[in-house]
Coordinates of C-alpha atoms in Angstrom, one line a residue:
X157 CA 7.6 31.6 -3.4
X158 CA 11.2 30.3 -3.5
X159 CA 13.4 30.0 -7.0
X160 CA 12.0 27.1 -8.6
X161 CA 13.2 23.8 -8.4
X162 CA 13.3 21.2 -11.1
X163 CA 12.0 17.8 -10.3
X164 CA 13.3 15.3 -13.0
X165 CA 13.0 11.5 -13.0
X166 CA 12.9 8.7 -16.0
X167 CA 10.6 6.0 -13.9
X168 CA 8.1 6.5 -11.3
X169 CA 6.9 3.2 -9.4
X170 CA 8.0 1.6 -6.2
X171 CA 10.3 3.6 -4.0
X172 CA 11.4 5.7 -6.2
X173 CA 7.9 7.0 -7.3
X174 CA 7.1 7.0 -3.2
X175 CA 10.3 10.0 -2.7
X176 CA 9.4 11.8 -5.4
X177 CA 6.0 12.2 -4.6
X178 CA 6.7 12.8 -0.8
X179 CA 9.3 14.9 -1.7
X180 CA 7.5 17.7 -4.0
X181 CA 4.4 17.0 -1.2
X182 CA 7.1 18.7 1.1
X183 CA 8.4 21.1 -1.2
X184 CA 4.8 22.3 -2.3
X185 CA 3.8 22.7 2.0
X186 CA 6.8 25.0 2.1
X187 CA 5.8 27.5 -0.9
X188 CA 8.6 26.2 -2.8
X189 CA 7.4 26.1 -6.9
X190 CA 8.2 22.9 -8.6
X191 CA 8.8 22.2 -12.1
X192 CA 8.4 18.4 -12.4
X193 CA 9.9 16.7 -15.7
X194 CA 9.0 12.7 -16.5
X195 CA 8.3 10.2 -18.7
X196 CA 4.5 9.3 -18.0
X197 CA 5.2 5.8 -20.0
X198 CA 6.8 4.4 -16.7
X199 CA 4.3 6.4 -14.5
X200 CA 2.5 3.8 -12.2
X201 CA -1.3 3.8 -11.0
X202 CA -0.3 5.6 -7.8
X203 CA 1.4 8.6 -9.6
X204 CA -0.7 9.0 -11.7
X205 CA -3.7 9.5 -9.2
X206 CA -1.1 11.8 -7.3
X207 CA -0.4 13.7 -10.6
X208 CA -4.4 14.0 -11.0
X209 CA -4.5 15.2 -7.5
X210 CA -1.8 17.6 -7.5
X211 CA -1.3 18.7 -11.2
X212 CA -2.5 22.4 -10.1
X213 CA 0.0 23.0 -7.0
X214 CA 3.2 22.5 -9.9
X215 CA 4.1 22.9 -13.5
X216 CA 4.2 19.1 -15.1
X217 CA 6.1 18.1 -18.3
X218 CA 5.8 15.0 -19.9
X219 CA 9.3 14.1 -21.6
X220 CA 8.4 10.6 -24.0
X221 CA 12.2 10.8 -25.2
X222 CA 13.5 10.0 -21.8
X223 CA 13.5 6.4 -21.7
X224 CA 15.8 4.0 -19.6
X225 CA 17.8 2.3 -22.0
X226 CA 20.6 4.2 -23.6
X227 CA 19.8 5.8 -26.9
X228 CA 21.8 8.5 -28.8
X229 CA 19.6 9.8 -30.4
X230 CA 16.5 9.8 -27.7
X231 CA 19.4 10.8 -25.0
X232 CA 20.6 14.3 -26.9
X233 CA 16.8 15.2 -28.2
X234 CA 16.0 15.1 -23.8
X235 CA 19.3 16.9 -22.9
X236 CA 18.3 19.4 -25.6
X237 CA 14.6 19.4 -24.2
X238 CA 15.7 19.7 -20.9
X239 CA 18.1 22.2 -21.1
X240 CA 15.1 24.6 -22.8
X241 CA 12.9 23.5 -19.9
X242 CA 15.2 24.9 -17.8
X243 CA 16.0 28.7 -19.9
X244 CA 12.2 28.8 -20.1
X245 CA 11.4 28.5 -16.5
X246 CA 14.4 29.9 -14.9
X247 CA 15.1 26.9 -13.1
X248 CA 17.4 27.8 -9.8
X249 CA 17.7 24.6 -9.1
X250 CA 18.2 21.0 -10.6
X251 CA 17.1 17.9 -8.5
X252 CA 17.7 14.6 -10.6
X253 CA 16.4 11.4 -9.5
X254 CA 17.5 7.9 -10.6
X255 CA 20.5 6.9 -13.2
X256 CA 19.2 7.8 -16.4
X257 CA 17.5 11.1 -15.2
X258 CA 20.8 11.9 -13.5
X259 CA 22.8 11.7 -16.5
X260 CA 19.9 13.9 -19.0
X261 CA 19.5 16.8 -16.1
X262 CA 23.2 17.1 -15.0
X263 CA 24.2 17.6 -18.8
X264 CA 21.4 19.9 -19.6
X265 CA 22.2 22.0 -16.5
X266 CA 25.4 22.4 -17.5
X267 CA 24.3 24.1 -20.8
X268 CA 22.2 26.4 -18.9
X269 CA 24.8 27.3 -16.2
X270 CA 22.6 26.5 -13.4
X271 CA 25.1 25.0 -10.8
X272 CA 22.7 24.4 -8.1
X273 CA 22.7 20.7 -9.5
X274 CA 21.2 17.7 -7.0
X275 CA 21.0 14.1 -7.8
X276 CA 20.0 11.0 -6.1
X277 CA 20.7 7.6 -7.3
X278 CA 17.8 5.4 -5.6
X279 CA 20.6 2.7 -5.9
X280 CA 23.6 2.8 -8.5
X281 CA 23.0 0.9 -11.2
X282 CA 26.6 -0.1 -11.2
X283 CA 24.9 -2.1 -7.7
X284 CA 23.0 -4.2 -9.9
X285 CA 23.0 -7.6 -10.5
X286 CA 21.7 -7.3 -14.0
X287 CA 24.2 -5.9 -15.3
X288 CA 27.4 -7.3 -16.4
X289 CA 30.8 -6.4 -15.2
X290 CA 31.6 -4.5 -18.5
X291 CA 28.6 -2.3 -18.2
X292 CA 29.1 -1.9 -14.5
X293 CA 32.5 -0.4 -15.1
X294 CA 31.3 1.8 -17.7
X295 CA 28.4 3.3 -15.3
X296 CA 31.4 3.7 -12.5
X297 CA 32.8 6.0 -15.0
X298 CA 30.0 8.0 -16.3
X299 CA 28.9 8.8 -12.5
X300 CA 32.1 9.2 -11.8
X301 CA 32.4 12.3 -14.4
X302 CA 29.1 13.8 -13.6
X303 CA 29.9 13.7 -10.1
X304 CA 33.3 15.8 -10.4
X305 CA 32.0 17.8 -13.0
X306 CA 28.0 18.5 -13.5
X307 CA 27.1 18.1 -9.4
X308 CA 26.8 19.6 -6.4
X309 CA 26.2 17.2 -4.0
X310 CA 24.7 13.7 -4.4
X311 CA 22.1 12.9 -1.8
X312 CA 22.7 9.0 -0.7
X313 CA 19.6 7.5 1.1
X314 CA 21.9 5.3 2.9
X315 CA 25.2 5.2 4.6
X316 CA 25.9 2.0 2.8
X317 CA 25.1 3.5 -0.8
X318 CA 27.6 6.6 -0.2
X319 CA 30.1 3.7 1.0
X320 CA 29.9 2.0 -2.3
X321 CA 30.1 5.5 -4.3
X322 CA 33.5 6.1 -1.9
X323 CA 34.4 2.6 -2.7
X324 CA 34.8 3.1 -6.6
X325 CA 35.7 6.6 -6.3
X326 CA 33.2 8.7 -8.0
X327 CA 34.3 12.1 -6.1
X328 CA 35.3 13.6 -2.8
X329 CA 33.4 12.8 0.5
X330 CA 32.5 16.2 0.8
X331 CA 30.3 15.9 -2.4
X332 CA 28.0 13.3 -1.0
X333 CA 25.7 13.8 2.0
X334 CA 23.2 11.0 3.3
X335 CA 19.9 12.2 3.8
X336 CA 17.7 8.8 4.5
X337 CA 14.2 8.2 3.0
X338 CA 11.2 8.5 5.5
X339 CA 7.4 8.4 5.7
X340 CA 5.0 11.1 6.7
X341 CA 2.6 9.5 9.6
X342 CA -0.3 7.3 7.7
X343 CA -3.4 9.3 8.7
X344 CA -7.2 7.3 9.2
X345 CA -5.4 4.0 9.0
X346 CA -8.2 1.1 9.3
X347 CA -6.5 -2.2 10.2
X348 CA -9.8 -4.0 9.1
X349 CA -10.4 -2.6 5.7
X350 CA -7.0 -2.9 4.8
X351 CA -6.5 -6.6 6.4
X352 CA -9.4 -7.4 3.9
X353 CA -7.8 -6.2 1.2
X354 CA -4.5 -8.0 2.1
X355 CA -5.8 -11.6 2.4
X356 CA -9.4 -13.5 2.9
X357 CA -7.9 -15.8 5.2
X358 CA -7.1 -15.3 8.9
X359 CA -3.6 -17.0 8.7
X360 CA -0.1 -15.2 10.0
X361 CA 0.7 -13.5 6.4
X362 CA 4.4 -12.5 5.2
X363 CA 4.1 -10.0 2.7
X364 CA 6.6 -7.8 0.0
X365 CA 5.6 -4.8 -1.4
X366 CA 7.7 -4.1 -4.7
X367 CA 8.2 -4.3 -8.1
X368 CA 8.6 -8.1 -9.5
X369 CA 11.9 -7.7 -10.7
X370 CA 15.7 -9.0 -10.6
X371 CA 16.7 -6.9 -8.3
X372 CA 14.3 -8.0 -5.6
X373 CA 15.0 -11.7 -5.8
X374 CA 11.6 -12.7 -6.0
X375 CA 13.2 -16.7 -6.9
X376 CA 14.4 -16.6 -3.1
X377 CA 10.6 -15.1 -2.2
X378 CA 9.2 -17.9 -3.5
X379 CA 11.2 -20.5 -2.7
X380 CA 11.7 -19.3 1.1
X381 CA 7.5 -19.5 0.6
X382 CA 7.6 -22.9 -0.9
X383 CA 10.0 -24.4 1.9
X384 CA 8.3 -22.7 5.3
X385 CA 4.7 -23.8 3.6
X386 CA 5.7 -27.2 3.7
X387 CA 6.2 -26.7 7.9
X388 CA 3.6 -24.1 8.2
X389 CA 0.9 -24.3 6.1
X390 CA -1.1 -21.6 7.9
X391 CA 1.5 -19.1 7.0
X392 CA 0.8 -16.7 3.7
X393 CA 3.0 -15.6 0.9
X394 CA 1.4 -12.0 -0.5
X395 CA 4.2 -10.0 -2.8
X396 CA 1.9 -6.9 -3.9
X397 CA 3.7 -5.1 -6.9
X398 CA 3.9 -4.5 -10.8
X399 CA 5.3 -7.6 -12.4
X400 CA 7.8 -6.8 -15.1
X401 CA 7.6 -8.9 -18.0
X402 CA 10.5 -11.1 -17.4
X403 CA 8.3 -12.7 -14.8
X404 CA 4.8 -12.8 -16.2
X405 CA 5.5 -16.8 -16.6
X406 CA 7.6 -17.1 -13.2
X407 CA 4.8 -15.7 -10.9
X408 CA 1.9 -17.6 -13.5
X409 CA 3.9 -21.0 -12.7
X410 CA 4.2 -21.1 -8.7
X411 CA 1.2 -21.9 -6.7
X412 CA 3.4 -20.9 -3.1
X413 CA 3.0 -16.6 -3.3
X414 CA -0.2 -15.1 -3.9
X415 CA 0.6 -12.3 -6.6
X416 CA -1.7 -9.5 -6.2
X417 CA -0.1 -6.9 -8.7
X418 CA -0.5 -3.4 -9.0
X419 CA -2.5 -1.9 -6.0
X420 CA -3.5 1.5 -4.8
X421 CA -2.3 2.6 -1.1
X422 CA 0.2 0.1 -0.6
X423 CA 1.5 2.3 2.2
X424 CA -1.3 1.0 4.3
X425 CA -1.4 -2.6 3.4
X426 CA 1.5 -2.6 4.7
X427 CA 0.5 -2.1 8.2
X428 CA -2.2 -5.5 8.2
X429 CA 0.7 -7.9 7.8
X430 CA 2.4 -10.1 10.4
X431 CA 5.7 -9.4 9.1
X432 CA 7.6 -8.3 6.1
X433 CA 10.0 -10.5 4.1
X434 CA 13.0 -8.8 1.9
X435 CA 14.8 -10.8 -0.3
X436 CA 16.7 -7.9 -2.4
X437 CA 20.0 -8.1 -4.1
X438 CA 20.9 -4.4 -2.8
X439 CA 18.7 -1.5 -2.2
X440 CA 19.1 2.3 -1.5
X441 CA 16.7 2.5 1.4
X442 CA 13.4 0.9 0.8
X443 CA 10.2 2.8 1.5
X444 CA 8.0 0.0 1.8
X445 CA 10.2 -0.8 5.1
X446 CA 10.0 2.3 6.1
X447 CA 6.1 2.0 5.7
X448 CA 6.2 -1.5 7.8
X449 CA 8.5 0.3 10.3
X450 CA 6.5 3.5 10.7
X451 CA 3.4 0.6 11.5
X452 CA 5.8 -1.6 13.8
X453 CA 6.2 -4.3 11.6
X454 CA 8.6 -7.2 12.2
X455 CA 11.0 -7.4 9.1
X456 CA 12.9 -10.4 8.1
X457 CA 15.8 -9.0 5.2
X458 CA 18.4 -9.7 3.2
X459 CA 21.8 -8.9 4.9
X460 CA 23.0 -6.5 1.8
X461 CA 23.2 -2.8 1.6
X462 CA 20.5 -0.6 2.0
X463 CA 18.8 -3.2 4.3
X464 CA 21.7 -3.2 6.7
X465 CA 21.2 0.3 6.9
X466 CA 17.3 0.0 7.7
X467 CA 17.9 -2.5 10.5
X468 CA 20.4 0.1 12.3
X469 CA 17.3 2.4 12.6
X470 CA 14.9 0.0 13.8
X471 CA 14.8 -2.6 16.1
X472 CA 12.2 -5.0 14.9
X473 CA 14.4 -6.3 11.8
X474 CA 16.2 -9.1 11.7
X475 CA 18.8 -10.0 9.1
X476 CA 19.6 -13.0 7.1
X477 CA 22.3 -13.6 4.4
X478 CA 21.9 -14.2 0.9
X479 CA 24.5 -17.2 0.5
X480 CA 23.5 -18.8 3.3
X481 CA 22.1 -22.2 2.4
X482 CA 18.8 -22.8 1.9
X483 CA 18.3 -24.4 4.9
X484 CA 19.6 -21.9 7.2
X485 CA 17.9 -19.1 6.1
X486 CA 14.1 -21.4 6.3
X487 CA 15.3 -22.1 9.8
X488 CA 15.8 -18.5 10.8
X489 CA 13.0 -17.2 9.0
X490 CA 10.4 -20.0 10.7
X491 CA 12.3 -19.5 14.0
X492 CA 11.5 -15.5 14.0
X493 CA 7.6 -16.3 12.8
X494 CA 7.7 -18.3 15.9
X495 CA 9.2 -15.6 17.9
X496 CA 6.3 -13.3 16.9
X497 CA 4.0 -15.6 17.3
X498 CA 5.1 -16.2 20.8
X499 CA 5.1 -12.3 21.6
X500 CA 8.8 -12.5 22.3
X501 CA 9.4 -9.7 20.3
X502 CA 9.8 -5.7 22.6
X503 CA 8.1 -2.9 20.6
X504 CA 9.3 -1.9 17.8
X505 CA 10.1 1.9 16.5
X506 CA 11.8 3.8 14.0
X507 CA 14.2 6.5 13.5
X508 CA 13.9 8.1 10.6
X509 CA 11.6 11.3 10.4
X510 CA 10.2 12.7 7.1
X511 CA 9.9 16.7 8.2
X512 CA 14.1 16.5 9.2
X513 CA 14.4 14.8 5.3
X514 CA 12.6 17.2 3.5
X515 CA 14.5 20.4 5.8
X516 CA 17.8 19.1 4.6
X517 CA 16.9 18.7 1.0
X518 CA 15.9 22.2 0.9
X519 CA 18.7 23.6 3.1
X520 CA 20.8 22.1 0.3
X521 CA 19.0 23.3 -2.3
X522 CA 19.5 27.0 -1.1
X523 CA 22.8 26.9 0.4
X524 CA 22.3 26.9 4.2

């Protein structure tokens, strides 16, 4: 076995739940021992299965004081968790995923004097549109400390996300290294089965797989869906994902996207659509099109970083922009539904490769 490696995140759905669990997969097949740290209160469905299913191959602990919002006194009680984590298990190496776990793990490595410290963003949240400018500037600043101070290297997923950490200045170039998300091959894929589970209709279905929230624009989703409908009614809407609360009444309201939720596998429903629609504000680099790229899936996207990056590893997306008008964007989206319809479109294949992710991770981790 190798020095261990600590494995911390604050959230684990979506993409961010799909590295992690990839990841340590990777990291477990090479003999390396991992010490994973979460928060099981933002654990979804799939995790947890993968937790039951691999809780014996690593050492698990379940931190309820890491939570996402910030809170003095939740925020020092993890740090001071974290740090005794780490003296306990003679952590070599820190790995933290996502803002709020960077932020907890970087501090508490620092009181442990373990400099082998690794962080990836899944997206800055200074990126987001949620925020306001205010808080955006104060996040700039706090990665901007940790960076120079409590890091060794920050793992961006995509050349665009290390562009925007250059852009604001969180550290030297040197300290950032793009390693880009990828899938392992689906094995006993069964278009049939999983078609069924997709839809009950035999109609040409556009489908999202991601959480319901802000970030991913699902207004533009459904309106997109609302406005191609009314020209093509045998086209489907499916978005499959956890719906944060802020939408419960959104998604319960519109009658033009069929909602599914929460499901398990998603990786493979992925592969019985006719095409995959992103409408995100900004993303790192999203698994689920790496999932319809690994299954030669057309993608229609959002022209905004993250997806940019995607569409310069594969050649079956095609880009739109976000403040184009309404009409514009309906028009190129029906024009490229007829395009697949039609056949017009060459094969399409993928760059990315999940054994080369997984070897740089852990040539990092150990200084090769």
């Amino acid at each position: 076995m190798k020095n261990k490696v600590m494995i911390i995140t604050q959230s684990e759905g979506g993409g961010l739940r799909r590295h992690l669990t990839d990841l340590m997969d990777g990291l477990i097949n090479r003999r390396i021992e991992v010490v994973l740290v979460y928060n099981s209160d933002f654990a979804d469905k799939t995790f947890d299965t993968w937790i039951s299913r691999t809780e014996s191959k690593l050492t698990k602990y379940d931190l309820k004081t890491m939570v996402r919002n910030i809170s003095p006194v939740l925020d020092i009680k993890s740090v001071i968790a974290v740090h005794k984590i780490i003296r306990d298990e003679r952590i070599a190496v820190v790995h933290a995923n996502s803002s709020k776990a960077g932020v907890i793990a970087r501090v508490a490595a620092k009181l442990s004097n373990v400099n082998r410290v690794f962080y990836t963003p899944h997206a800055y949240s200074f990126l987001s549109e949620e925020f306001s400018d205010k808080k955006k500037n104060m996040f700039v600043l706090i990665e901007r400390l940790l960076s120079h101070w409590f890091t060794a290297k920050t793992f961006n997923v995509s050349e665009s996300e290390m562009q925007a950490a250059l852009s604001v200045k969180l550290d030297k170039p040197e300290k950032f290294e793009v390693i880009p998300n990828a899938v392992p091959i689906l094995a006993d894929f069964n278009y049939d089965f999983e078609r069924k589970r997709l839809t009950s209709s035999d109609k040409f279905v556009v489908v999202n797989t991601a959480r319901v929230t802000k970030q991913k624009n699902p207004d533009l989703f459904v309106d997109l869906a609302n406005r191609v409908k009314q020209d093509m009614p045998d086209v489907e809407f499916v978005w499959i994902g956890q719906i944060d609360s802020e939408y419960k009444n959104f998604v319960n309201e519109q009658t033009s996207v069929v909602f599914k939720g929460e499901m398990q596998k998603t990786n493979a429903l992925v592969g019985a659509a006719d095409l995959y629609l992103s409408t995100s504000f900004f993303e790192g680099l999203s698994y689920s099109l790496l999932e319809a790229g690994s299954f030669g899936i057309p993608v229609f996207l959002s022209n905004v970083p993250g997806n940019i990056d995607f569409a310069q590893m594969y050649n079956g997306a095609e880009l739109f922009n976000i403040d184009d008008s309404r009409t514009l964007q309906v028009e190129k989206l029906e024009a490229f539904i007829n395009k697949l319809r039609n056949k017009e479109n060459t094969k399409s294949e993928i760059t990315a490769d999940y054994d080369a992710m997984i070897d740089k991770i852990v040539d990092n981790y150990y200084g090769k």
